[in-house]
């Protein structure tokens, strides 16, 4: 059974600390937007509050998913539980699509209904600007920590938070235009925000689907080249790789001199495994030996 990364628990703990902090910030933003949206009657503000509430729900989901993903390999999951984190990122796409549909439906109904501009005050606009600053800071921090920790769930959630920044910007612009008499600005900008959110969802899909379907993690030629550099390796073939940014696995068959002893052949295989781990950042390498 493959060995589990020694730093997995520390990485998971770091990811969870980031998520807890972001959850607290998102809850504050949700409350503020709900109060402003309820008092002003702005569809855009209420839609933005819904999106922020989904952000908070995603943080809770991510905390659960990362706890499962950090479990060591067992009999049912010999390669570990890392894909649960990637699966959680995919779940965010579904949530994004559902929230976008609800916002789009509300915007279209508003355009078809009676013209009515939201009654929003200068103080409420100032408060919305404050939530914009919070979301921008959260997105920046989450993206940075996501790259440092190589966490799919943090990277996906930071994309969602950046979409929330765009939404808040659009909402502020919409209410300002609506106060100037352009009542349709509120629902129209809400529709534009929906398009931006769906673009974010598509980028998440492009990143996580290859991991879930076991797309090749490394070029076959790179693995073959490193293996052939080891003395005694005549050929390298039957190469496969899988995994994501955090954990990657590979299999390779090497052909060695048929007169080599079992001990010599295993020694060559050990060298191949070690070199592949060091140079290509592989977590687990399976080397098969065949005589030639």
GROMACS .gro file of C-alpha atoms in nm:
model
  292
    1UNK     CA    1   0.000   0.000   0.000
    2UNK     CA    2   0.146   0.346  -0.090
    3UNK     CA    3   0.296   0.547   0.193
    4UNK     CA    4   0.097   0.852   0.297
    5UNK     CA    5   0.275   1.192   0.273
    6UNK     CA    6   0.430   1.276   0.609
    7UNK     CA    7   0.320   1.639   0.590
    8UNK     CA    8  -0.040   1.557   0.497
    9UNK     CA    9  -0.177   1.628   0.843
   10UNK     CA   10   0.007   1.959   0.869
   11UNK     CA   11  -0.115   2.062   0.524
   12UNK     CA   12  -0.473   1.972   0.608
   13UNK     CA   13  -0.455   2.164   0.935
   14UNK     CA   14  -0.325   2.470   0.749
   15UNK     CA   15  -0.602   2.444   0.488
   16UNK     CA   16  -0.864   2.416   0.762
   17UNK     CA   17  -0.728   2.722   0.944
   18UNK     CA   18  -0.756   2.922   0.624
   19UNK     CA   19  -1.112   2.803   0.570
   20UNK     CA   20  -1.223   2.887   0.924
   21UNK     CA   21  -1.092   3.242   0.891
   22UNK     CA   22  -1.259   3.288   0.554
   23UNK     CA   23  -1.586   3.144   0.685
   24UNK     CA   24  -1.593   3.407   0.961
   25UNK     CA   25  -1.533   3.687   0.709
   26UNK     CA   26  -1.801   3.554   0.473
   27UNK     CA   27  -2.060   3.535   0.751
   28UNK     CA   28  -2.004   3.902   0.832
   29UNK     CA   29  -2.044   3.993   0.465
   30UNK     CA   30  -2.366   3.789   0.436
   31UNK     CA   31  -2.528   3.965   0.732
   32UNK     CA   32  -2.432   4.310   0.604
   33UNK     CA   33  -2.559   4.247   0.250
   34UNK     CA   34  -2.884   4.096   0.370
   35UNK     CA   35  -2.956   4.401   0.587
   36UNK     CA   36  -2.876   4.644   0.303
   37UNK     CA   37  -3.071   4.439   0.048
   38UNK     CA   38  -3.379   4.407   0.270
   39UNK     CA   39  -3.388   4.779   0.348
   40UNK     CA   40  -3.323   4.901  -0.007
   41UNK     CA   41  -3.516   4.638  -0.202
   42UNK     CA   42  -3.227   4.601  -0.447
   43UNK     CA   43  -3.234   4.276  -0.644
   44UNK     CA   44  -2.862   4.304  -0.707
   45UNK     CA   45  -2.777   4.340  -0.338
   46UNK     CA   46  -3.000   4.049  -0.241
   47UNK     CA   47  -2.846   3.838  -0.518
   48UNK     CA   48  -2.501   3.930  -0.394
   49UNK     CA   49  -2.605   3.834  -0.040
   50UNK     CA   50  -2.719   3.496  -0.174
   51UNK     CA   51  -2.385   3.445  -0.343
   52UNK     CA   52  -2.198   3.534  -0.023
   53UNK     CA   53  -2.419   3.292   0.171
   54UNK     CA   54  -2.321   3.023  -0.079
   55UNK     CA   55  -1.957   3.118  -0.019
   56UNK     CA   56  -2.006   3.053   0.352
   57UNK     CA   57  -2.184   2.722   0.284
   58UNK     CA   58  -1.898   2.624   0.055
   59UNK     CA   59  -1.651   2.695   0.335
   60UNK     CA   60  -1.841   2.456   0.563
   61UNK     CA   61  -1.848   2.194   0.285
   62UNK     CA   62  -1.475   2.245   0.226
   63UNK     CA   63  -1.398   2.191   0.596
   64UNK     CA   64  -1.581   1.857   0.582
   65UNK     CA   65  -1.423   1.752   0.252
   66UNK     CA   66  -1.066   1.833   0.357
   67UNK     CA   67  -1.109   1.631   0.676
   68UNK     CA   68  -1.211   1.329   0.467
   69UNK     CA   69  -0.936   1.389   0.207
   70UNK     CA   70  -0.666   1.389   0.475
   71UNK     CA   71  -0.741   1.034   0.591
   72UNK     CA   72  -0.462   0.784   0.539
   73UNK     CA   73  -0.501   0.509   0.276
   74UNK     CA   74  -0.710   0.212   0.383
   75UNK     CA   75  -0.830  -0.116   0.233
   76UNK     CA   76  -1.114   0.051   0.039
   77UNK     CA   77  -0.901   0.351  -0.070
   78UNK     CA   78  -0.543   0.224  -0.118
   79UNK     CA   79  -0.440   0.547  -0.295
   80UNK     CA   80  -0.574   0.766  -0.016
   81UNK     CA   81  -0.871   1.003  -0.007
   82UNK     CA   82  -0.718   1.302  -0.188
   83UNK     CA   83  -0.977   1.303  -0.466
   84UNK     CA   84  -1.247   1.396  -0.217
   85UNK     CA   85  -1.091   1.743  -0.211
   86UNK     CA   86  -1.105   1.761  -0.590
   87UNK     CA   87  -1.462   1.633  -0.578
   88UNK     CA   88  -1.546   1.914  -0.337
   89UNK     CA   89  -1.410   2.165  -0.588
   90UNK     CA   90  -1.637   2.010  -0.850
   91UNK     CA   91  -1.933   2.046  -0.614
   92UNK     CA   92  -1.862   2.419  -0.602
   93UNK     CA   93  -1.928   2.431  -0.976
   94UNK     CA   94  -2.275   2.289  -0.922
   95UNK     CA   95  -2.347   2.544  -0.651
   96UNK     CA   96  -2.226   2.826  -0.876
   97UNK     CA   97  -2.454   2.713  -1.157
   98UNK     CA   98  -2.759   2.688  -0.930
   99UNK     CA   99  -2.703   3.031  -0.776
  100UNK     CA  100  -2.645   3.181  -1.121
  101UNK     CA  101  -2.975   3.039  -1.247
  102UNK     CA  102  -3.167   3.184  -0.952
  103UNK     CA  103  -3.009   3.526  -0.997
  104UNK     CA  104  -3.073   3.519  -1.372
  105UNK     CA  105  -3.438   3.428  -1.322
  106UNK     CA  106  -3.486   3.712  -1.075
  107UNK     CA  107  -3.320   3.962  -1.308
  108UNK     CA  108  -3.534   3.859  -1.607
  109UNK     CA  109  -3.853   3.879  -1.401
  110UNK     CA  110  -3.751   4.224  -1.284
  111UNK     CA  111  -3.698   4.344  -1.641
  112UNK     CA  112  -4.039   4.211  -1.740
  113UNK     CA  113  -4.212   4.368  -1.439
  114UNK     CA  114  -4.285   4.725  -1.336
  115UNK     CA  115  -3.991   4.970  -1.338
  116UNK     CA  116  -3.873   5.028  -0.980
  117UNK     CA  117  -3.537   5.165  -0.871
  118UNK     CA  118  -3.391   5.044  -0.540
  119UNK     CA  119  -3.413   5.296  -0.255
  120UNK     CA  120  -3.053   5.277  -0.137
  121UNK     CA  121  -2.880   5.541   0.076
  122UNK     CA  122  -2.525   5.675   0.066
  123UNK     CA  123  -2.448   5.496   0.392
  124UNK     CA  124  -2.565   5.165   0.248
  125UNK     CA  125  -2.346   5.214  -0.058
  126UNK     CA  126  -2.052   5.286   0.174
  127UNK     CA  127  -2.124   4.966   0.364
  128UNK     CA  128  -2.133   4.768   0.038
  129UNK     CA  129  -1.796   4.916  -0.055
  130UNK     CA  130  -1.665   4.783   0.277
  131UNK     CA  131  -1.784   4.430   0.192
  132UNK     CA  132  -1.611   4.467  -0.144
  133UNK     CA  133  -1.281   4.535   0.033
  134UNK     CA  134  -1.333   4.230   0.258
  135UNK     CA  135  -1.408   4.002  -0.038
  136UNK     CA  136  -1.105   4.129  -0.233
  137UNK     CA  137  -0.879   4.062   0.065
  138UNK     CA  138  -1.025   3.715   0.117
  139UNK     CA  139  -0.983   3.624  -0.252
  140UNK     CA  140  -0.620   3.739  -0.256
  141UNK     CA  141  -0.531   3.556   0.066
  142UNK     CA  142  -0.713   3.237  -0.031
  143UNK     CA  143  -0.549   3.227  -0.374
  144UNK     CA  144  -0.202   3.274  -0.223
  145UNK     CA  145  -0.252   3.005   0.041
  146UNK     CA  146  -0.414   2.775  -0.215
  147UNK     CA  147  -0.100   2.785  -0.429
  148UNK     CA  148   0.131   2.746  -0.130
  149UNK     CA  149  -0.062   2.445   0.003
  150UNK     CA  150  -0.145   2.306  -0.344
  151UNK     CA  151  -0.511   2.285  -0.241
  152UNK     CA  152  -0.775   2.240  -0.512
  153UNK     CA  153  -1.054   2.336  -0.273
  154UNK     CA  154  -0.887   2.666  -0.176
  155UNK     CA  155  -0.809   2.754  -0.537
  156UNK     CA  156  -1.165   2.679  -0.647
  157UNK     CA  157  -1.317   2.874  -0.359
  158UNK     CA  158  -1.090   3.173  -0.428
  159UNK     CA  159  -1.226   3.178  -0.784
  160UNK     CA  160  -1.576   3.188  -0.639
  161UNK     CA  161  -1.480   3.472  -0.403
  162UNK     CA  162  -1.333   3.670  -0.692
  163UNK     CA  163  -1.665   3.627  -0.869
  164UNK     CA  164  -1.830   3.772  -0.558
  165UNK     CA  165  -1.599   4.074  -0.589
  166UNK     CA  166  -1.720   4.124  -0.946
  167UNK     CA  167  -2.078   4.087  -0.829
  168UNK     CA  168  -2.038   4.351  -0.559
  169UNK     CA  169  -1.874   4.590  -0.803
  170UNK     CA  170  -2.163   4.537  -1.043
  171UNK     CA  171  -2.418   4.588  -0.767
  172UNK     CA  172  -2.265   4.919  -0.658
  173UNK     CA  173  -2.255   5.041  -1.019
  174UNK     CA  174  -2.614   4.926  -1.074
  175UNK     CA  175  -2.762   5.104  -0.773
  176UNK     CA  176  -2.580   5.424  -0.860
  177UNK     CA  177  -2.718   5.412  -1.214
  178UNK     CA  178  -3.064   5.321  -1.087
  179UNK     CA  179  -3.065   5.620  -0.855
  180UNK     CA  180  -2.993   5.832  -1.161
  181UNK     CA  181  -3.311   5.707  -1.328
  182UNK     CA  182  -3.180   5.401  -1.512
  183UNK     CA  183  -3.402   5.152  -1.329
  184UNK     CA  184  -3.305   4.867  -1.560
  185UNK     CA  185  -2.937   4.887  -1.460
  186UNK     CA  186  -2.994   4.671  -1.150
  187UNK     CA  187  -3.123   4.359  -1.334
  188UNK     CA  188  -2.899   4.408  -1.639
  189UNK     CA  189  -2.580   4.418  -1.435
  190UNK     CA  190  -2.707   4.117  -1.240
  191UNK     CA  191  -2.722   3.929  -1.571
  192UNK     CA  192  -2.366   4.034  -1.656
  193UNK     CA  193  -2.252   3.909  -1.317
  194UNK     CA  194  -2.416   3.571  -1.393
  195UNK     CA  195  -2.202   3.545  -1.707
  196UNK     CA  196  -1.889   3.622  -1.504
  197UNK     CA  197  -1.977   3.356  -1.246
  198UNK     CA  198  -2.032   3.093  -1.514
  199UNK     CA  199  -1.691   3.178  -1.660
  200UNK     CA  200  -1.538   3.110  -1.318
  201UNK     CA  201  -1.724   2.777  -1.301
  202UNK     CA  202  -1.583   2.675  -1.640
  203UNK     CA  203  -1.226   2.748  -1.525
  204UNK     CA  204  -1.275   2.530  -1.217
  205UNK     CA  205  -1.404   2.248  -1.438
  206UNK     CA  206  -1.099   2.270  -1.664
  207UNK     CA  207  -0.876   2.232  -1.359
  208UNK     CA  208  -1.048   1.953  -1.166
  209UNK     CA  209  -1.200   1.723  -1.429
  210UNK     CA  210  -0.860   1.593  -1.555
  211UNK     CA  211  -0.777   1.484  -1.199
  212UNK     CA  212  -1.108   1.306  -1.149
  213UNK     CA  213  -1.083   1.115  -1.478
  214UNK     CA  214  -0.717   1.023  -1.419
  215UNK     CA  215  -0.576   1.223  -1.706
  216UNK     CA  216  -0.201   1.180  -1.753
  217UNK     CA  217  -0.023   1.376  -1.481
  218UNK     CA  218   0.318   1.395  -1.654
  219UNK     CA  219   0.442   1.363  -2.013
  220UNK     CA  220   0.535   1.002  -2.086
  221UNK     CA  221   0.861   1.110  -2.253
  222UNK     CA  222   0.976   1.286  -1.933
  223UNK     CA  223   0.931   0.971  -1.726
  224UNK     CA  224   1.102   0.756  -1.991
  225UNK     CA  225   1.396   0.998  -2.017
  226UNK     CA  226   1.461   0.998  -1.642
  227UNK     CA  227   1.435   0.618  -1.625
  228UNK     CA  228   1.675   0.564  -1.919
  229UNK     CA  229   1.935   0.786  -1.752
  230UNK     CA  230   1.991   0.514  -1.491
  231UNK     CA  231   2.278   0.279  -1.573
  232UNK     CA  232   2.149  -0.067  -1.665
  233UNK     CA  233   1.814   0.046  -1.805
  234UNK     CA  234   1.786  -0.056  -2.171
  235UNK     CA  235   1.428   0.063  -2.232
  236UNK     CA  236   1.141   0.225  -2.044
  237UNK     CA  237   0.784   0.157  -2.156
  238UNK     CA  238   0.433   0.079  -2.027
  239UNK     CA  239   0.432   0.422  -1.864
  240UNK     CA  240   0.126   0.556  -1.685
  241UNK     CA  241   0.074   0.849  -1.448
  242UNK     CA  242  -0.217   1.003  -1.262
  243UNK     CA  243  -0.292   1.251  -0.985
  244UNK     CA  244  -0.303   1.626  -0.936
  245UNK     CA  245  -0.083   1.906  -0.806
  246UNK     CA  246  -0.059   1.764  -0.455
  247UNK     CA  247  -0.005   1.386  -0.506
  248UNK     CA  248   0.101   1.213  -0.826
  249UNK     CA  249   0.154   0.845  -0.903
  250UNK     CA  250   0.334   0.670  -1.189
  251UNK     CA  251   0.403   0.321  -1.322
  252UNK     CA  252   0.688   0.227  -1.554
  253UNK     CA  253   0.833  -0.096  -1.689
  254UNK     CA  254   1.210  -0.109  -1.743
  255UNK     CA  255   1.404  -0.359  -1.952
  256UNK     CA  256   1.738  -0.469  -1.807
  257UNK     CA  257   2.009  -0.711  -1.916
  258UNK     CA  258   1.875  -1.066  -1.900
  259UNK     CA  259   2.196  -1.183  -1.734
  260UNK     CA  260   2.153  -0.948  -1.437
  261UNK     CA  261   2.085  -1.112  -1.102
  262UNK     CA  262   1.762  -1.052  -0.914
  263UNK     CA  263   1.946  -0.832  -0.665
  264UNK     CA  264   2.105  -0.625  -0.944
  265UNK     CA  265   1.771  -0.581  -1.121
  266UNK     CA  266   1.601  -0.468  -0.800
  267UNK     CA  267   1.887  -0.227  -0.734
  268UNK     CA  268   1.834  -0.067  -1.075
  269UNK     CA  269   1.459  -0.044  -1.011
  270UNK     CA  270   1.523   0.129  -0.677
  271UNK     CA  271   1.745   0.385  -0.849
  272UNK     CA  272   1.477   0.452  -1.110
  273UNK     CA  273   1.213   0.498  -0.841
  274UNK     CA  274   1.429   0.736  -0.639
  275UNK     CA  275   1.527   0.946  -0.939
  276UNK     CA  276   1.164   0.979  -1.056
  277UNK     CA  277   1.054   1.085  -0.709
  278UNK     CA  278   1.323   1.352  -0.682
  279UNK     CA  279   1.324   1.495  -1.033
  280UNK     CA  280   0.954   1.478  -1.123
  281UNK     CA  281   0.800   1.524  -0.780
  282UNK     CA  282   0.618   1.190  -0.781
  283UNK     CA  283   0.471   1.064  -0.456
  284UNK     CA  284   0.454   0.695  -0.545
  285UNK     CA  285   0.632   0.510  -0.827
  286UNK     CA  286   0.580   0.147  -0.924
  287UNK     CA  287   0.868   0.003  -1.129
  288UNK     CA  288   0.828  -0.330  -1.309
  289UNK     CA  289   1.142  -0.510  -1.427
  290UNK     CA  290   1.163  -0.725  -1.741
  291UNK     CA  291   1.471  -0.897  -1.886
  292UNK     CA  292   1.580  -0.825  -2.241
   0.00000   0.00000   0.00000
